[in-house]
Short mmCIF file of C-alpha atoms and ligand atoms in Angstrom, two decimals:
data_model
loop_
_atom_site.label_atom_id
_atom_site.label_comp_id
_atom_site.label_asym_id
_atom_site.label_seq_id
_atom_site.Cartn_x
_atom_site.Cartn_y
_atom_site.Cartn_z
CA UNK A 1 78.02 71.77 89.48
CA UNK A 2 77.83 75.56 88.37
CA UNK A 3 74.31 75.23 87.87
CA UNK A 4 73.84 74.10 90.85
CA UNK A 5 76.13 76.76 93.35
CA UNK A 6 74.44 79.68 91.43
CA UNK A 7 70.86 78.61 91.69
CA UNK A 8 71.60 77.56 95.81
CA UNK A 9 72.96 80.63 95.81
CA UNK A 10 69.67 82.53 94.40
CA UNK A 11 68.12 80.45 96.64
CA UNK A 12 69.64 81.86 99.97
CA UNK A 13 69.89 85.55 98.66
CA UNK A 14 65.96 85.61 97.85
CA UNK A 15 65.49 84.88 101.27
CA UNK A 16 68.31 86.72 103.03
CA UNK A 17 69.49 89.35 100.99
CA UNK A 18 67.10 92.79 100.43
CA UNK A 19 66.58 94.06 97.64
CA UNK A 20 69.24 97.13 97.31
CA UNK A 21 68.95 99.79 95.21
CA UNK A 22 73.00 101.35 95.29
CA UNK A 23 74.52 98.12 94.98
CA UNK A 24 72.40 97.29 92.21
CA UNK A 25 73.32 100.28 90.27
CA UNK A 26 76.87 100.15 91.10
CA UNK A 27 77.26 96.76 89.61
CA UNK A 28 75.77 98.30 86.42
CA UNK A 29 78.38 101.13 85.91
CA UNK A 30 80.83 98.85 87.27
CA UNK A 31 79.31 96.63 84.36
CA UNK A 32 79.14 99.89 81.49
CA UNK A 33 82.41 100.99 81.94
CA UNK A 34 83.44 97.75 81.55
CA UNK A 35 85.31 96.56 84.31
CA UNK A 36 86.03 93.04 84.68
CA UNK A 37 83.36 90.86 86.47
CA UNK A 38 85.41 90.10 89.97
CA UNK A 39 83.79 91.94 92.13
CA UNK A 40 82.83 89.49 95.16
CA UNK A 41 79.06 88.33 95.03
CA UNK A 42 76.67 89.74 97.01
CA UNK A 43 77.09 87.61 100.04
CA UNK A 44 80.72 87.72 100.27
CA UNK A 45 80.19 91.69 100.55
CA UNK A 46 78.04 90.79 103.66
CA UNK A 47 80.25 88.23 104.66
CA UNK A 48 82.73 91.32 105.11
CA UNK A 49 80.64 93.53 106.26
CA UNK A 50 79.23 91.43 109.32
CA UNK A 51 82.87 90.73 110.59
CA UNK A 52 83.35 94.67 110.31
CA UNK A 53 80.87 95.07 112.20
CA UNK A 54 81.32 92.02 114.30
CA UNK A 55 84.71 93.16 115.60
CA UNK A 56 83.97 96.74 115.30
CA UNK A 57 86.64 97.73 112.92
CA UNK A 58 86.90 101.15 112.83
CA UNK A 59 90.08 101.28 110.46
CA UNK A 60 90.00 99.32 107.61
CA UNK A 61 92.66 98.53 104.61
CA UNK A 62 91.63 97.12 101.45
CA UNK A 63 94.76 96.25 99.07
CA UNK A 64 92.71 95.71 95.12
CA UNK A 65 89.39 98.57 94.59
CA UNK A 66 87.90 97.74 91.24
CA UNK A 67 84.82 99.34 91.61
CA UNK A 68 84.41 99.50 94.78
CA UNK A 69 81.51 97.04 95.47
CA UNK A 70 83.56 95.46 98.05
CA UNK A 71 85.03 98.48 99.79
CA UNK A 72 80.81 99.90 99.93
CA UNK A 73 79.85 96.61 101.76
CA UNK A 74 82.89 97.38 103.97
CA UNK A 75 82.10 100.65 104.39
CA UNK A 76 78.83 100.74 105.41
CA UNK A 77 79.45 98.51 109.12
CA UNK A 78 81.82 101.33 109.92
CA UNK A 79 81.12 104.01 112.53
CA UNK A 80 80.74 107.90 111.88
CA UNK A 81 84.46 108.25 112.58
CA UNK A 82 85.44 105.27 110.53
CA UNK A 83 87.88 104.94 107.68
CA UNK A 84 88.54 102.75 104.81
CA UNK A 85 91.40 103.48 102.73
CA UNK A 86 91.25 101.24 99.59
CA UNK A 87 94.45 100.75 97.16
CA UNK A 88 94.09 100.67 92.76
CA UNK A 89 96.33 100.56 90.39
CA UNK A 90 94.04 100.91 87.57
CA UNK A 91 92.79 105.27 87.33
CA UNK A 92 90.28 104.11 85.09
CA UNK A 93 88.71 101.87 87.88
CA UNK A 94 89.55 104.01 90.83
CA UNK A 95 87.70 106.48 88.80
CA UNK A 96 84.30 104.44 88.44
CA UNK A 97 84.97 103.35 92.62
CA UNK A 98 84.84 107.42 93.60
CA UNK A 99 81.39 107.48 91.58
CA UNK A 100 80.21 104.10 93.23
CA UNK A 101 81.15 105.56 96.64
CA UNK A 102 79.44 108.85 96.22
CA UNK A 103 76.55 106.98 95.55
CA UNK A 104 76.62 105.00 98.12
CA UNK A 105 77.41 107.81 100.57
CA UNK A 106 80.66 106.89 101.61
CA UNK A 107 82.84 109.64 100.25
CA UNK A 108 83.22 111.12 103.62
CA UNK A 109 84.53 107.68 104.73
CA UNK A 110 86.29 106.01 101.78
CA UNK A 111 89.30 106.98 100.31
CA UNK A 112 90.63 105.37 96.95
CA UNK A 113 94.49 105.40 96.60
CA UNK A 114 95.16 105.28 93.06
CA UNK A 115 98.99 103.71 92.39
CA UNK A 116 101.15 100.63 92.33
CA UNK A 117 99.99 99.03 95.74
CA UNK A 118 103.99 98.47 96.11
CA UNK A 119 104.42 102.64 96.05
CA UNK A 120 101.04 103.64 97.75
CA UNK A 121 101.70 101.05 100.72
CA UNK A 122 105.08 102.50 102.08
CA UNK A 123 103.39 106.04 102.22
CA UNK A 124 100.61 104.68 104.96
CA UNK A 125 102.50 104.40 107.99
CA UNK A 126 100.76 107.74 109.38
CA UNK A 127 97.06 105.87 109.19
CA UNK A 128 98.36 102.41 110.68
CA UNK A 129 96.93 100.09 112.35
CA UNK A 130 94.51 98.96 110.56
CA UNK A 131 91.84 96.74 112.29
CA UNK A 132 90.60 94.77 109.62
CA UNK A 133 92.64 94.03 106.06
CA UNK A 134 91.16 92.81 103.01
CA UNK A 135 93.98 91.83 100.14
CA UNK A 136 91.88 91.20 96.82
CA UNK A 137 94.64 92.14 94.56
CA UNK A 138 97.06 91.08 91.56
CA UNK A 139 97.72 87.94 92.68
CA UNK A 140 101.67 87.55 92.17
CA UNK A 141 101.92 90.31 94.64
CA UNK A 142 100.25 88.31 97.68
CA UNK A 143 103.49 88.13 99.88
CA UNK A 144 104.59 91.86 99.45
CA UNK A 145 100.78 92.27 100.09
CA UNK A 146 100.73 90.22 103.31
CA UNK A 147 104.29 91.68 104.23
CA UNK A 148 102.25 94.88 104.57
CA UNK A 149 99.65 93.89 106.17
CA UNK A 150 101.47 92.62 108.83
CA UNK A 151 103.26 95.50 108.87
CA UNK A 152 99.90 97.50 109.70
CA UNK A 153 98.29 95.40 111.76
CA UNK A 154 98.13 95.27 115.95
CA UNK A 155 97.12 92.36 118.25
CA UNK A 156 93.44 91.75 116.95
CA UNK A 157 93.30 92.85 113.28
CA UNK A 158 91.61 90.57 111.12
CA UNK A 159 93.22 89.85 107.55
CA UNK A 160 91.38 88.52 105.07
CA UNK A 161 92.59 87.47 101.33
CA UNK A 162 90.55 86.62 98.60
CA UNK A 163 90.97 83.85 95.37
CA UNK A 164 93.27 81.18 97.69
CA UNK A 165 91.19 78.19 96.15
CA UNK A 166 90.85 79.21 92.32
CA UNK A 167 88.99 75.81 91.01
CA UNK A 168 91.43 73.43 93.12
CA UNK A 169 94.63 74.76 91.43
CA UNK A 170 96.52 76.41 94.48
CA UNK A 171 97.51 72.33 95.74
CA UNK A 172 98.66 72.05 91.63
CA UNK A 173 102.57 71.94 92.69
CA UNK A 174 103.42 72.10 89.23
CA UNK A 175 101.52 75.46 88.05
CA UNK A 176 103.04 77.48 85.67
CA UNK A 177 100.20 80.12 86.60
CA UNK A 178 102.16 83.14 88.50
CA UNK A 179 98.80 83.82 90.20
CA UNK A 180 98.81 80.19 91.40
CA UNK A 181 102.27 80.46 92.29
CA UNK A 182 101.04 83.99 94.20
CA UNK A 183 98.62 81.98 96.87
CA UNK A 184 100.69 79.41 97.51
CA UNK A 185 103.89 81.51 98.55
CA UNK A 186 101.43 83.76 100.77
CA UNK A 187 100.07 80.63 101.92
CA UNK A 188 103.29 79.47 103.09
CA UNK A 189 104.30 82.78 104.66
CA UNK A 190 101.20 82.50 106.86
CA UNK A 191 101.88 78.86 108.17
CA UNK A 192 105.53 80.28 109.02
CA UNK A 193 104.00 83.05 110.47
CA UNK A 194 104.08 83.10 114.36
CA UNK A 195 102.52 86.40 114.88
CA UNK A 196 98.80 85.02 112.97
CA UNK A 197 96.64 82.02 113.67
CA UNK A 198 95.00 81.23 110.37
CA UNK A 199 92.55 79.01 108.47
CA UNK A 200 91.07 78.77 105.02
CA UNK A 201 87.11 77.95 103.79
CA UNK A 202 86.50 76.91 100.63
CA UNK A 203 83.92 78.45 98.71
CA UNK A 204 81.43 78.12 95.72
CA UNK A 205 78.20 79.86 94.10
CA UNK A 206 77.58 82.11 91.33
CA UNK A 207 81.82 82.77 91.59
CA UNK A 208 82.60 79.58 90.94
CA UNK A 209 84.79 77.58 93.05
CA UNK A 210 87.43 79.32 95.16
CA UNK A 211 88.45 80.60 99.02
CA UNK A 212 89.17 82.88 101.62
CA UNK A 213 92.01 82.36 103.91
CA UNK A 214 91.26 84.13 107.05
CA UNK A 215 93.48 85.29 109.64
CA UNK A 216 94.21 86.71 112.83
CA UNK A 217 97.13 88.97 114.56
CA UNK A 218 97.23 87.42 117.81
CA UNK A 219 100.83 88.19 118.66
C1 LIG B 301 90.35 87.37 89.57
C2 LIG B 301 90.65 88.22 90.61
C3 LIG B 301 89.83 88.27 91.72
O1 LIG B 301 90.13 89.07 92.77
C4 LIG B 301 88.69 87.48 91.80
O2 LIG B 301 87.93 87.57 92.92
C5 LIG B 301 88.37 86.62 90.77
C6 LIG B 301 89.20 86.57 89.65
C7 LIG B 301 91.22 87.33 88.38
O3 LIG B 301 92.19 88.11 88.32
O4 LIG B 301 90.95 86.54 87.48
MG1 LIG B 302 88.97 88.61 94.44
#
């Protein structure tokens, strides 16, 4: 079925997506220096970028940079006075995201946090709440990730998590795969969490087949 998502997908962003210049040549030094291919396609970074806009985010956390493809189609739906503050544990990638978002234009608005997200997190407290929270991230670290995120949200933020689906395996009860065992922990956290009404969509295309579990502070 690969075949098939990736050329549906083509499809779809011949006709919807334009032709764009900075995300085109961010992908290539993303690409050069080597980073690994993860980045979300091109429209899952609108996908984000219409609920920023949607709900008018003005704060934004993002909890996994790489190189910063996501956190530019993030970026760009905020307003002049808007902030994204985006976490990496890698320097090496954090590095190639601060090049990617000063080509994009966004260095006045994006800031890249380079450290463990489990260190970096606690030191945020000053720049919370956050309106809208994307966790794209080692997955092991999901609930701490979540635990934050709740812990920086307010009535209204959107949280968003990427990689819940990963090719079926997250309903695989007996995965030895820590990452696998990452989703479905978070996953349970959610449902026993009071304070966010949540669901999850299924995705494929040129990423294969995987998910977004979506949620919402509402308490
Ligand atoms: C992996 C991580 C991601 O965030 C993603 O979108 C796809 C794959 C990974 O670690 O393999
Ligand atoms: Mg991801």
């Amino acid at each position: 079925m690969q075949l098939t998502w990736t050329s549906v997908e083509e499809y779809f962003d011949d006709l919807f997506m334009e032709h764009d210049e900075i995300l085109h040549e961010i992908l290539k030094s993303s690409h050069n220096a080597e980073l690994p291919p993860i980045n979300l396609a091109p429209n899952q970074g609108k996908m984000l970028n219409f609920f920023v806009q949607m709900m008018g985010a003005k704060k934004i956390l993002e909890i996994g940079t790489l190189g910063g493809y996501s956190a530019i189609w993030m970026g760009r739906a905020l307003p002049d006075d808007g902030k994204l503050i985006t976490l990496e544990l890698v320097q090496r990638y954090a590095d190639v995201a601060e090049a990617n978002i000063h080509l994009a234009g966004l260095a006045n608005k994006v800031q890249v946090v380079v450290g463990s997200a489990s260190d970096t997190l606690p030191t945020l407290a000053d720049e919370a709440p956050f309106d809208f929270i994307f966790i794209d991230a080692d997955k092991p670290s999901n609930p701490l990730y979540f635990d934050w995120a709740m812990k920086y949200a307010r009535v209204g933020t959107i949280i968003v998590l990427d990689n819940v689906v990963r090719d079926g395996e997250v309903t695989n009860s007996n995965s030895k795969d820590e990452r696998v065992h990452g989703v479905q922990r978070v996953s349970q956290m959610i449902a026993d969490e009071p304070r966010v009404e949540a669901f999850a969509l299924q995705t494929v295309g040129s990423k294969g087949y995987d998910g977004f579990t979506m949620m919402r502070v509402v308490r």
